[in-house]
Short mmCIF file of C-alpha atoms and ligand atoms in Angstrom, two decimals:
data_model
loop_
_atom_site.label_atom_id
_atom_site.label_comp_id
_atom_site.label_asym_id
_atom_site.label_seq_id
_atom_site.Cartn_x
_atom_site.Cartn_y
_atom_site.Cartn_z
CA UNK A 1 0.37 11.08 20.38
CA UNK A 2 0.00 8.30 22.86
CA UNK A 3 -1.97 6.12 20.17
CA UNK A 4 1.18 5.17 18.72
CA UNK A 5 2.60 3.68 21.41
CA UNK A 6 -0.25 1.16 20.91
CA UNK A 7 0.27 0.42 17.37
CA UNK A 8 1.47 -2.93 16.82
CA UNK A 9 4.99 -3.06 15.01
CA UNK A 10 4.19 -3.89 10.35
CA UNK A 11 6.10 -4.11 7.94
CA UNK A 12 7.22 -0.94 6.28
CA UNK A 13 4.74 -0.22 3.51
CA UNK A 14 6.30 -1.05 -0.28
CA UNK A 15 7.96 1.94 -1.75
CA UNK A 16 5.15 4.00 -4.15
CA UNK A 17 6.68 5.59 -7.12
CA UNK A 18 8.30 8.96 -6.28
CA UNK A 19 5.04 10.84 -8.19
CA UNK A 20 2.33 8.36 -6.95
CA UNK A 21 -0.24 10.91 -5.86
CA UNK A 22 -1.45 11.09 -2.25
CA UNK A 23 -4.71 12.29 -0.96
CA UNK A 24 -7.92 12.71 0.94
CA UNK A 25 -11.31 13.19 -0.06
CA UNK A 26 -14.74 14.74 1.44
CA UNK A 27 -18.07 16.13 -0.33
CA UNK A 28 -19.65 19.04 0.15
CA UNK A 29 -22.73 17.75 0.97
CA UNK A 30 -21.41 15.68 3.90
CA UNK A 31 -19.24 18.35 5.84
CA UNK A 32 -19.97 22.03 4.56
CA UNK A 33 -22.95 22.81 6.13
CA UNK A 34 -23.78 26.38 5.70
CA UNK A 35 -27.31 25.42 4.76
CA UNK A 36 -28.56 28.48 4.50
CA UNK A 37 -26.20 29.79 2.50
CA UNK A 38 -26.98 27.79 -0.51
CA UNK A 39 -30.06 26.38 -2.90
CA UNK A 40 -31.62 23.43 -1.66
CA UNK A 41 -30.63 19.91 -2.97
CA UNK A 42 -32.66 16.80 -3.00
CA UNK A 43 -31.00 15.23 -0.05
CA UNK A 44 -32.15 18.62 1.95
CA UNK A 45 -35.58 16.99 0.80
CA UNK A 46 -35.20 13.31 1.49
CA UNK A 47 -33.28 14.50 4.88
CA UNK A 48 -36.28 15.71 6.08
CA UNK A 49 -38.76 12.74 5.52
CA UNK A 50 -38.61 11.23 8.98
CA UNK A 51 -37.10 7.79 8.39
CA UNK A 52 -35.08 8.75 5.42
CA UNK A 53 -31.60 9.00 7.64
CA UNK A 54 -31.24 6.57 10.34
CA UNK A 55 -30.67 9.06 13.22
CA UNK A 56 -32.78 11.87 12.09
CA UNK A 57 -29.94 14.13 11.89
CA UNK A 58 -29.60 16.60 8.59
CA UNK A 59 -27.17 18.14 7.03
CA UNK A 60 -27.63 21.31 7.52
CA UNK A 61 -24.53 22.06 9.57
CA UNK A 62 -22.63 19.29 9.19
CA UNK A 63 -18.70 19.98 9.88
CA UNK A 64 -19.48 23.01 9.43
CA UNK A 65 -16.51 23.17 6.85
CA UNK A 66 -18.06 26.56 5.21
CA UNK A 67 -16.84 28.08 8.42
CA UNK A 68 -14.06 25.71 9.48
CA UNK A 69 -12.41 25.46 6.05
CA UNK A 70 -8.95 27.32 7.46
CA UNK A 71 -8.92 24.53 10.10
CA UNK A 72 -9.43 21.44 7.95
CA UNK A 73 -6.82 22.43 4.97
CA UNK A 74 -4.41 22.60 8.19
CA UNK A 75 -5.21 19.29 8.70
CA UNK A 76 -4.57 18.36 5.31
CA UNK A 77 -1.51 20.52 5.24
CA UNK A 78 0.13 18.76 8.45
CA UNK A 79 -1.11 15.15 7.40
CA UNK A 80 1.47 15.86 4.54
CA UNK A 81 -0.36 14.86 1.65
CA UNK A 82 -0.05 15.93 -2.19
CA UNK A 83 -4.33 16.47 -2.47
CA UNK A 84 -7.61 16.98 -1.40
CA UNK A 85 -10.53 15.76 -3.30
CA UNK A 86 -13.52 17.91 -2.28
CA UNK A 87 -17.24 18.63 -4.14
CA UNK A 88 -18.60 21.58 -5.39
CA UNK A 89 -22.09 22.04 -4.22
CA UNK A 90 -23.44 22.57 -7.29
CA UNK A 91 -27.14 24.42 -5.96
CA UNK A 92 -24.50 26.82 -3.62
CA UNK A 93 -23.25 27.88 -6.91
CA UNK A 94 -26.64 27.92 -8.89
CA UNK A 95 -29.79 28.17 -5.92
CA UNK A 96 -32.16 26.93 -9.29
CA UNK A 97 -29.53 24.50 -10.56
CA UNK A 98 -29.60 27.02 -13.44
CA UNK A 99 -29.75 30.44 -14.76
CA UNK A 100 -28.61 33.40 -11.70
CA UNK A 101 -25.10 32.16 -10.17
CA UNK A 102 -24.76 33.00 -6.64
CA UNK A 103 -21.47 34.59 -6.22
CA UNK A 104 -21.25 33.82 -2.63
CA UNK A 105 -21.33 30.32 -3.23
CA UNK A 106 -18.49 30.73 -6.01
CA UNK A 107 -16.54 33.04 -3.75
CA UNK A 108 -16.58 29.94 -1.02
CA UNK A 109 -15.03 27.50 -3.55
CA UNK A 110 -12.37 30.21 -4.59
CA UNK A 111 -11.18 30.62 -1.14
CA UNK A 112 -11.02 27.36 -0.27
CA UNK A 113 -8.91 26.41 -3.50
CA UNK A 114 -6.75 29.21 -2.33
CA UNK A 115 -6.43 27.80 0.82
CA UNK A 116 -4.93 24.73 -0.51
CA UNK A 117 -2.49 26.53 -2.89
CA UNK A 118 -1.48 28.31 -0.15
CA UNK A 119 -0.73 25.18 2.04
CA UNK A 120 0.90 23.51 -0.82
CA UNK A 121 -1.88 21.00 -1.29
CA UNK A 122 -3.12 20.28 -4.49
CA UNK A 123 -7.06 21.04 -5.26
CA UNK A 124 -8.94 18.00 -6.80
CA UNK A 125 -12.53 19.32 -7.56
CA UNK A 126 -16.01 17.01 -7.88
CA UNK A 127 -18.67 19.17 -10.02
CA UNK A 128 -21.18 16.56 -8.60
CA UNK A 129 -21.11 14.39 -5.58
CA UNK A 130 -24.95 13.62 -5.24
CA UNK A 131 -26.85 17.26 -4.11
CA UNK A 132 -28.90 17.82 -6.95
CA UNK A 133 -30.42 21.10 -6.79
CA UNK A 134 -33.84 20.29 -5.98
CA UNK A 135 -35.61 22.54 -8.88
CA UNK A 136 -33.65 20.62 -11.17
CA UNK A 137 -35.68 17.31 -9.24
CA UNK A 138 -39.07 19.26 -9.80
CA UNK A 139 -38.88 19.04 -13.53
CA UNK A 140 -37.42 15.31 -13.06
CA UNK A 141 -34.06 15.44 -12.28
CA UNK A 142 -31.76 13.17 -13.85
CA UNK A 143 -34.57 11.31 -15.44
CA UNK A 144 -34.75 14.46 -17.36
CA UNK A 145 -32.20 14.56 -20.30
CA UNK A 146 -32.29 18.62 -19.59
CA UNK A 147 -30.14 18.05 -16.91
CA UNK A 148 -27.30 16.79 -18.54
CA UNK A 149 -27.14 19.73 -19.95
CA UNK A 150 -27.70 21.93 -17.42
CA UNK A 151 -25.03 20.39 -15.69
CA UNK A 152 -22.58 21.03 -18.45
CA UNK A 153 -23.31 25.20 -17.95
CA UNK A 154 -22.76 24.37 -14.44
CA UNK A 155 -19.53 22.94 -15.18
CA UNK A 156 -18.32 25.87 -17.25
CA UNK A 157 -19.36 28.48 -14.73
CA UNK A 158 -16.85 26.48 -12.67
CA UNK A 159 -14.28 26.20 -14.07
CA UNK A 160 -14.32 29.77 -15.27
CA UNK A 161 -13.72 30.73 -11.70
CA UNK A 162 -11.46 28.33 -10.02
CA UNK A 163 -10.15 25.96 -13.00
CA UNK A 164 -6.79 27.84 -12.94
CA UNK A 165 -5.84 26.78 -9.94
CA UNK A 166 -7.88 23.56 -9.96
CA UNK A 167 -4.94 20.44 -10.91
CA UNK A 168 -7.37 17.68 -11.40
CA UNK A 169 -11.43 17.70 -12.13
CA UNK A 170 -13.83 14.56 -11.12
CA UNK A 171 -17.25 15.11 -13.31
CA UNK A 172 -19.51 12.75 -11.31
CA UNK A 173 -19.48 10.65 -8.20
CA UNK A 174 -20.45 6.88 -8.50
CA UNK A 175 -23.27 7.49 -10.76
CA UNK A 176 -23.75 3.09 -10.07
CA UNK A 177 -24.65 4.14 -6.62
CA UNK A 178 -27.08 7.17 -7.25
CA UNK A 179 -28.48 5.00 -9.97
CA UNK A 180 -29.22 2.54 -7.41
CA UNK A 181 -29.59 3.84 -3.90
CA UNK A 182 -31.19 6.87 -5.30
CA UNK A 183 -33.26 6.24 -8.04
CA UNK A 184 -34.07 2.28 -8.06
CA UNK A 185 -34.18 1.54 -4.48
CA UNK A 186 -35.05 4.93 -2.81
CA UNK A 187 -32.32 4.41 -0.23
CA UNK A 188 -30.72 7.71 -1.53
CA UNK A 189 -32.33 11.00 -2.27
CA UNK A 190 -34.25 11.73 -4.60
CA UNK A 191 -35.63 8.69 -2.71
CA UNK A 192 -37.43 6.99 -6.02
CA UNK A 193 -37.92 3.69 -5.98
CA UNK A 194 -38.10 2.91 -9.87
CA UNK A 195 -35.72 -0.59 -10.22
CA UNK A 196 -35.06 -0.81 -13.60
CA UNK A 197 -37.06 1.55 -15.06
CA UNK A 198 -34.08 4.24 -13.06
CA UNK A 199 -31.88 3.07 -16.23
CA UNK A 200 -32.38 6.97 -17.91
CA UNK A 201 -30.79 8.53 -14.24
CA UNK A 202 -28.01 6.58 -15.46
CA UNK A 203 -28.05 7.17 -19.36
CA UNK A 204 -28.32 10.80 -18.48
CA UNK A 205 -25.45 10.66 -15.82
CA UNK A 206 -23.18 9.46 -17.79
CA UNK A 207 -24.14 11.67 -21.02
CA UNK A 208 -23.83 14.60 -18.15
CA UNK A 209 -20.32 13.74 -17.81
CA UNK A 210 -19.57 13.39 -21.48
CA UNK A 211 -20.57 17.08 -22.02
CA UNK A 212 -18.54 18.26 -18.51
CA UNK A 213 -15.62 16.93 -19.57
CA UNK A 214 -16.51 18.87 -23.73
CA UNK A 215 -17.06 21.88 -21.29
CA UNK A 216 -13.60 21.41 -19.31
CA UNK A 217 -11.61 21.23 -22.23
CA UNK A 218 -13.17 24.20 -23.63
CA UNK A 219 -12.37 25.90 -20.54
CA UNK A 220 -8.89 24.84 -20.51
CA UNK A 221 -8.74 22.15 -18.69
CA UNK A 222 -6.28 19.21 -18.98
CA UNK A 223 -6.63 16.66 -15.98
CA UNK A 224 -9.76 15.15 -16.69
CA UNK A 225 -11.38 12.29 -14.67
CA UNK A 226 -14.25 10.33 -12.93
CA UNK A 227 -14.64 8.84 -9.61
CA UNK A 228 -17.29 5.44 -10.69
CA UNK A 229 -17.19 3.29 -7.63
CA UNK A 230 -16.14 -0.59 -8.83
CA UNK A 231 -16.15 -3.72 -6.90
CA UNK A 232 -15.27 -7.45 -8.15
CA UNK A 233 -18.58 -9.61 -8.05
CA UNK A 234 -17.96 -12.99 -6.81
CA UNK A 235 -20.60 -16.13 -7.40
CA UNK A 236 -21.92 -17.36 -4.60
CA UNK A 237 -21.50 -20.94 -5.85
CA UNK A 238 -20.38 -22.58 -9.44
CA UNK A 239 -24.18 -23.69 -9.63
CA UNK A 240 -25.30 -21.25 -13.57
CA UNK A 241 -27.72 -19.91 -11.76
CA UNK A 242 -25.44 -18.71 -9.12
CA UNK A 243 -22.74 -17.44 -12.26
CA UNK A 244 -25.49 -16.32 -14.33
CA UNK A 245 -27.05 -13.71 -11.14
CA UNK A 246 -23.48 -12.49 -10.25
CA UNK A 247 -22.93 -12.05 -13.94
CA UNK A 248 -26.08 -9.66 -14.21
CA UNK A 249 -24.68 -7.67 -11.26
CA UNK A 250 -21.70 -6.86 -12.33
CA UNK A 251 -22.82 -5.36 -15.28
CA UNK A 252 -25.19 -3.34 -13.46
CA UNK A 253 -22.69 -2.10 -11.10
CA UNK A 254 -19.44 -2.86 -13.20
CA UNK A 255 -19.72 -3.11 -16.95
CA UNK A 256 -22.97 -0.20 -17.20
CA UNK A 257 -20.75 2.50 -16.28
CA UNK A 258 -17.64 1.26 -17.32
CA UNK A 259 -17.87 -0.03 -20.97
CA UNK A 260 -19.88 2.97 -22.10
CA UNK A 261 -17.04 5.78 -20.60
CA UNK A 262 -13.59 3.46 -21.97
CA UNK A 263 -15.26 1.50 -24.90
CA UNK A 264 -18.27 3.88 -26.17
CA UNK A 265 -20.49 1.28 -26.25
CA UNK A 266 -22.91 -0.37 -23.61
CA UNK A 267 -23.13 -4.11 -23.03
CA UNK A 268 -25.18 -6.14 -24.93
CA UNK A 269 -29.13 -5.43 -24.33
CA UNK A 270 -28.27 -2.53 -22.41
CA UNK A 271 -28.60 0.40 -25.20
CA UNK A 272 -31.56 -0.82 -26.18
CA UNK A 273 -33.10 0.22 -22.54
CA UNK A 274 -31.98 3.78 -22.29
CA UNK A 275 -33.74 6.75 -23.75
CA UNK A 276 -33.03 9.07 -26.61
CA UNK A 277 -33.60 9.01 -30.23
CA UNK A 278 -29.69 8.88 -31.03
CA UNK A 279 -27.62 6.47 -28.50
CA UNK A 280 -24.84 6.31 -30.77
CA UNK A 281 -24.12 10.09 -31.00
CA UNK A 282 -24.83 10.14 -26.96
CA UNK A 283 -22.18 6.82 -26.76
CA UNK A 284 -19.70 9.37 -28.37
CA UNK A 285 -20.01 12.12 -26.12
CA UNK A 286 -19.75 9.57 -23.02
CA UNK A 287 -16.82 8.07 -24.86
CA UNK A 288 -15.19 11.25 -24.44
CA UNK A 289 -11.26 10.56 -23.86
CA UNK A 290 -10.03 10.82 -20.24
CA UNK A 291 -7.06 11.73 -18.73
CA UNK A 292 -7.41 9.25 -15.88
CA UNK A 293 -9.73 6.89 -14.64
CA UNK A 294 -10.90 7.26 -10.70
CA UNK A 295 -12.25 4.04 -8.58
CA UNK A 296 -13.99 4.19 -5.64
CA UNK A 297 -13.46 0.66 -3.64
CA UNK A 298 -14.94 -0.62 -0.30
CA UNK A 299 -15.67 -4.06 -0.70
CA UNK A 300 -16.32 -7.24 -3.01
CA UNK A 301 -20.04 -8.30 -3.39
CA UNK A 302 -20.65 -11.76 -3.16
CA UNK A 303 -23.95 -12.32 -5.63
CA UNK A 304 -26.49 -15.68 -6.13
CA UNK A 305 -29.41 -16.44 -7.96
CA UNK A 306 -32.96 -14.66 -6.24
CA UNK A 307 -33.71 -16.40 -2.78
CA UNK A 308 -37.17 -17.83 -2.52
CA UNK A 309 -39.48 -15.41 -1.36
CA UNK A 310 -39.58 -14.13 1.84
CA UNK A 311 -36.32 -15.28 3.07
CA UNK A 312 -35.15 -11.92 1.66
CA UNK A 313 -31.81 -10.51 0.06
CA UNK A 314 -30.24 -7.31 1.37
CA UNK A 315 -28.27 -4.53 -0.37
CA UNK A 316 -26.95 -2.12 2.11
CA UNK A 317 -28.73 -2.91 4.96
CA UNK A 318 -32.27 -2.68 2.01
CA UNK A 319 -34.87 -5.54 2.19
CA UNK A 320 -34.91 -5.71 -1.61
CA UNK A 321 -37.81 -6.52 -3.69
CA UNK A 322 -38.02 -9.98 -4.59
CA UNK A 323 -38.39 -9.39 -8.59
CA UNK A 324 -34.90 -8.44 -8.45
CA UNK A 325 -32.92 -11.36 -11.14
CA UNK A 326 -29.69 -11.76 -8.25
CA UNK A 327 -29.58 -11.84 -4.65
CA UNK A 328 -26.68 -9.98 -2.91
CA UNK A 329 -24.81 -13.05 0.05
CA UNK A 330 -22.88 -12.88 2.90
CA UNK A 331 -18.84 -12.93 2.42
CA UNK A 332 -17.60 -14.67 5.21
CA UNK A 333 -14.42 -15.63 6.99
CA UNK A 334 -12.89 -12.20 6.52
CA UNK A 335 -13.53 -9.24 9.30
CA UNK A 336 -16.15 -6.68 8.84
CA UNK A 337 -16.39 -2.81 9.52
CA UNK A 338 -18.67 -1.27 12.16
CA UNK A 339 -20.58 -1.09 8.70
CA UNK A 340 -20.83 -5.01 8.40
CA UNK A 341 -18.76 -4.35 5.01
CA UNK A 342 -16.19 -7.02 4.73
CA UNK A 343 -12.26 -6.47 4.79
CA UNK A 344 -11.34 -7.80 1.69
CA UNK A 345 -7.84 -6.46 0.34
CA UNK A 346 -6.77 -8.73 -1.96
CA UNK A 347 -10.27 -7.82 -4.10
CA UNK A 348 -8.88 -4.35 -4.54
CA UNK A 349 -5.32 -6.30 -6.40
CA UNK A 350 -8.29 -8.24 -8.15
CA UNK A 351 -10.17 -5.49 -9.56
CA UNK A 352 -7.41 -3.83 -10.75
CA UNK A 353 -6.03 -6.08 -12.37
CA UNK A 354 -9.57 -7.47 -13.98
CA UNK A 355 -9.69 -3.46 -15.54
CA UNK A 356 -6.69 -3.94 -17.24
CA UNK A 357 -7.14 -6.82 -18.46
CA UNK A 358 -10.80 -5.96 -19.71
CA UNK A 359 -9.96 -3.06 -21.14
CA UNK A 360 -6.48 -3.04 -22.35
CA UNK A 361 -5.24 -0.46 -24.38
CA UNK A 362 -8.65 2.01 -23.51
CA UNK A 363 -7.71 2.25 -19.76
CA UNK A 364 -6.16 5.11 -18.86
CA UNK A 365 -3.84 5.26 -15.97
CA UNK A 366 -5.95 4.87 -12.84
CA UNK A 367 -6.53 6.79 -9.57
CA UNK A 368 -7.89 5.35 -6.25
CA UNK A 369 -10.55 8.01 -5.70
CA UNK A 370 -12.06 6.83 -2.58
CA UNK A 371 -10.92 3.47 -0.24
CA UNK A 372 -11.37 3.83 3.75
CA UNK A 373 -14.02 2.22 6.29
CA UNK A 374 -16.29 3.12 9.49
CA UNK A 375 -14.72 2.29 12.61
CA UNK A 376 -15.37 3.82 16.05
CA UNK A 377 -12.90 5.11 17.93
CA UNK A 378 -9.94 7.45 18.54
CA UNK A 379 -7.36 4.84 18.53
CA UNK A 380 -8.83 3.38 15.48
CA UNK A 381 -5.91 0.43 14.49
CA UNK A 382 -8.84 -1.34 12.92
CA UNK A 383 -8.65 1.94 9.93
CA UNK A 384 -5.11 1.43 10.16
CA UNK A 385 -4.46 -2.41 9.13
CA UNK A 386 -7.29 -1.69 6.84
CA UNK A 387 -5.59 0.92 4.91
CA UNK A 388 -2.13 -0.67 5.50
CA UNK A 389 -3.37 -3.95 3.66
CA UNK A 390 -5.12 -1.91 0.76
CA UNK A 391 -2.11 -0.03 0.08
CA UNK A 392 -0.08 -3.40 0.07
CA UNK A 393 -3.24 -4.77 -2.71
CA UNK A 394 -2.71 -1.71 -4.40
CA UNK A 395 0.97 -2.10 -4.72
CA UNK A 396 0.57 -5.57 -5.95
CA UNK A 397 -1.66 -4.38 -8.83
CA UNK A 398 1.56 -2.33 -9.72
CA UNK A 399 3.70 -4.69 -9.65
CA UNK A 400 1.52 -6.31 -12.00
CA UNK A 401 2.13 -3.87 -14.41
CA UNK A 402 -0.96 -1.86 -13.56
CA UNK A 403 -0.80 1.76 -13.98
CA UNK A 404 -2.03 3.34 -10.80
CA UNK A 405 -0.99 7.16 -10.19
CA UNK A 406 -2.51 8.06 -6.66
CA UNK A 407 -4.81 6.77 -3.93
CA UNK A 408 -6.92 9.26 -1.96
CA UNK A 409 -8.57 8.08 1.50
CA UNK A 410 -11.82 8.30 1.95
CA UNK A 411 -12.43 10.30 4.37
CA UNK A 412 -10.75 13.61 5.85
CA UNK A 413 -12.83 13.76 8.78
CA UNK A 414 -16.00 12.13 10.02
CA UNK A 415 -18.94 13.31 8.47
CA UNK A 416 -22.92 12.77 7.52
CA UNK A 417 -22.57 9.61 5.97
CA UNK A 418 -26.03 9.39 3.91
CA UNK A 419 -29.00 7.65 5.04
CA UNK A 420 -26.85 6.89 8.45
CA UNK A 421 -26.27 10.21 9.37
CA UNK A 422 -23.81 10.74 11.96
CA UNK A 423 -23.42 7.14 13.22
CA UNK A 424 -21.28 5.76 10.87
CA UNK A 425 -17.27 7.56 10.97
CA UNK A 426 -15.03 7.47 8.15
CA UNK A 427 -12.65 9.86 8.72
CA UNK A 428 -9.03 10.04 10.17
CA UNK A 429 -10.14 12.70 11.96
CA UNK A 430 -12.56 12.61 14.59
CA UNK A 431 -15.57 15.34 14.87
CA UNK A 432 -17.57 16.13 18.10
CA UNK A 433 -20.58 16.70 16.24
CA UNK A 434 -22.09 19.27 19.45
CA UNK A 435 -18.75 21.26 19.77
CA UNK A 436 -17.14 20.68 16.23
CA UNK A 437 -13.91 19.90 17.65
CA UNK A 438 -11.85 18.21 15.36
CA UNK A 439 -9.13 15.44 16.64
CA UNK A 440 -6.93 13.08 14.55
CA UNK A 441 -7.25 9.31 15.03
CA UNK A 442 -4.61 6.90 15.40
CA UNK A 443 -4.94 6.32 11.87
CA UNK A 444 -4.12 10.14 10.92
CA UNK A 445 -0.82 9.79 12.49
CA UNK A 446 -0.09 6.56 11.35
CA UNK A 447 -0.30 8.01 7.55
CA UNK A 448 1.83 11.04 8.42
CA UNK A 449 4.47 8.74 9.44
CA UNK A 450 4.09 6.71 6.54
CA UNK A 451 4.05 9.99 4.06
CA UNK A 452 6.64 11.47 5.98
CA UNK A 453 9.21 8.64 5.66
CA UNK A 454 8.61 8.23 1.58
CA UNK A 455 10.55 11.49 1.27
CA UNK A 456 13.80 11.59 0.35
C1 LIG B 501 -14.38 -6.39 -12.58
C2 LIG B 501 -15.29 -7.09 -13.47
C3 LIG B 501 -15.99 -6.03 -14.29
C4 LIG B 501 -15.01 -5.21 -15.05
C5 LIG B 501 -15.68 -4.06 -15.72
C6 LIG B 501 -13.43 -5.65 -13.46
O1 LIG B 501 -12.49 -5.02 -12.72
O2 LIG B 501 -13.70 -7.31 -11.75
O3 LIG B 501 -16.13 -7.80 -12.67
O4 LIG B 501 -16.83 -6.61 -15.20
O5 LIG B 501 -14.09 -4.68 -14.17
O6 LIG B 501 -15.98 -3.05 -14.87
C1 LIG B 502 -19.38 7.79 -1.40
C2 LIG B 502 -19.14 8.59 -0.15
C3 LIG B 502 -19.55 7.77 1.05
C4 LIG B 502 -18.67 6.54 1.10
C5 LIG B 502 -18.93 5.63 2.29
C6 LIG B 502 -18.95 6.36 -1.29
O1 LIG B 502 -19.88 5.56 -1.92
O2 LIG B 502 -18.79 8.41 -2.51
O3 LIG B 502 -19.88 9.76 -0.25
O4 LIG B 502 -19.46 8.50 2.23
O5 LIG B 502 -18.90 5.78 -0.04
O6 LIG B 502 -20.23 5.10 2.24
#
């Protein structure tokens, strides 16, 4: 395509090990569509409070992926990579979140996996990317312990259907971020604005993911993960109060979902705060052994102590309230997405090498579940020297010594991207949202060239 003539001349990326796993990743929520085909989730609710997504747009079609799916594993097919990380909608398999399965919905999810065998690409399956059914919200959703283990049946009916062609499972999705943006600020559906009393949506998460992974193994199952979405957190000056705030965020967004899953215990004072009569016997089921441990990266946060009053922090894009104990600052001197997220590579060699040092000998070998940005554009070289100069942070971490076995982009194609709707893109692909046509981006065939020359 003529984009390449435009791309400026890099270095050849490092050479990956010969079994490092390649991939892409989507949700269901964000490209299937095929509304009415399915229960309704909580972000079919929150989509249709007017101010809940920036441009008013909804979900209900989407990419249409339900319909296109033929089209998009092409895509995946002839961008030559191992995988594709998609989500199973978990109300188009069960309209009530429990009880009657829909076997429509299931029928979707075993085409598409044999769609991908078929093309040669590997299926990585999500049981839960966010789309709660919404009956499960009426009786409290994941505030509701219930869940948990309704979400464990869920995860059985699944695998039952598709888990023998299925290579790799993903129980949850950044539970940090739905803990957050969906139940303490109300950015996210379910939309409840709770702060710190949204602890139990995370408790319950996690214990969620504890029994999925009991319910995978019984089911068979061998390649067992999670894709928790992990960030360094960087003081915004030596100052205590500065080191003490940052320190209090990362364990919210770090240490909270991290310690409990790889050291089956929370961090100190934490425990204490969730619910249930027996948090040991819950810490055991979280502490369930993993095959592999999936990050989500984006960015670094940069954190200080509260501002005064009024001259208000921000957390993704958020005015937030001022009883909050940290205050999220500006990174500057580094470039920033159409997002305003900054470009910060050598965080993601950071990280990395932060979780193996923090957790040693617990840490199993580690994925890259998500890593990408939102960029305008067709001839997107921004995506490009962003994912070039990841992949060079990643490869650093390896030569490290840490033991990273894939890296999936985040995303396929352009898609509803949450509370922004359509106006934020993601994907190497471009989508005409009125027609549906699908066209790769610069980017797209700058990875196929870079895929296609790591083969022997
Ligand atoms: C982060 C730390 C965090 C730890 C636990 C590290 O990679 O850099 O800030 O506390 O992981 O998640
Ligand atoms: C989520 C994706 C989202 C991406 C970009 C991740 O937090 O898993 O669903 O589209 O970030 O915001």
């Amino acid at each position: 395509m003529a984009a390449s003539a435009a791309t400026p001349a890099r270095e050849p990326l490092p050479s990956f090990p010969r079994d490092f796993l390649w991939g892409v990743s989507t949700s269901a929520h964000q490209i299937e569509g095929a509304a009415d085909r399915r229960g309704a989730s909580v972000w079919d609710a929150f989509t249709a409070v007017p101010g809940n997504v920036k441009d008013g747009s909804t979900a209900e079609v989407a990419c249409d992926h339900y319909h296109r799916y033929r089209e998009d594993v092409a895509l995946v097919r002839d961008l030559g990579v191992d995988a594709y990380r998609f989500s199973v909608s978990w109300p188009r398999v069960l309209p009530a979140g429990a009880g009657a399965v829909d076997p429509a919905g299931l029928d979707f999810y075993d085409r598409l996996v044999d769609e991908l065998c078929t093309a040669g690409v590997r299926p990585v399956a999500t049981l839960f990317h966010w789309d709660t059914p919404l009956v499960l919200q009426e009786t409290g959703g994941w505030l509701n312990r219930g869940t948990a283990e309704r979400f464990a049946d869920y995860t059985a009916v699944v695998a039952a259907r598709i888990g023998d062609r299925v290579t790799k499972w993903i129980t949850l999705n950044e539970p940090a971020e739905h803990t957050l943006l969906g139940h303490a600020l109300g950015q996210h559906a379910p939309g409840e604005r709770l702060l710190f009393d949204a602890l139990p949506a995370a408790h319950h998460q996690l214990l969620a993911h504890g029994l999925a992974v009991r319910a995978l193994r019984a089911a068979g199952a061998h390649d067992i993960g999670i894709a928790n979405s992990h960030g360094p957190t960087w003081p915004a000056s030596a100052d205590p109060a500065d080191t003490a705030a940052a320190d209090f965020y990362d364990l919210l967004l770090n240490r909270l979902f991290a310690d409990p899953l790889l050291l089956g215990r929370y961090p100190d004072g934490i425990a204490e705060l969730m619910p249930g009569d027996d948090i040991d016997a819950d810490l055991s089921v979280i502490a369930e052994p993993l095959d592999w441990y999936g990050i989500n990266f984006y960015q670094p946060t940069k954190v200080g102590a509260p501002l005064p009053e009024g001259t208000g922090g921000e957390f993704a894009g958020v005015a937030l309230p001022p009883e909050l104990p940290f205050s999220p600052r500006e990174i500057e001197g580094h470039p920033v997405t159409d997002f305003g997220w900054p470009v910060v590579p050598e965080a993601l060699t950071e990280l990395l090498t932060a979780f193996r040092d923090r957790y040693a000998d617990r840490l199993p070998p580690l994925v890259i579940t998500e890593n990408g940005c939102s960029y305008e554009g067709l001839d997107d070289q921004e995506r490009i020297a962003y994912l070039d100069s990841h992949l060079r942070a990643l490869h650093r971490a390896l030569d490290a010594g840490v033991d990273v076995r894939g890296y999936f982009v985040w995303s396929l194609i352009d898609n509803f991207e949450w509370a922004e709707g359509f106006r934020r893109r993601f994907g190497l692909v471009h989508v005409d949202h009125a027609t549906q046509t699908r066209t790769p981006k610069a980017s797209y065939h700058w990875l196929r060239e870079v895929l296609r020359t790591r083969r022997p």
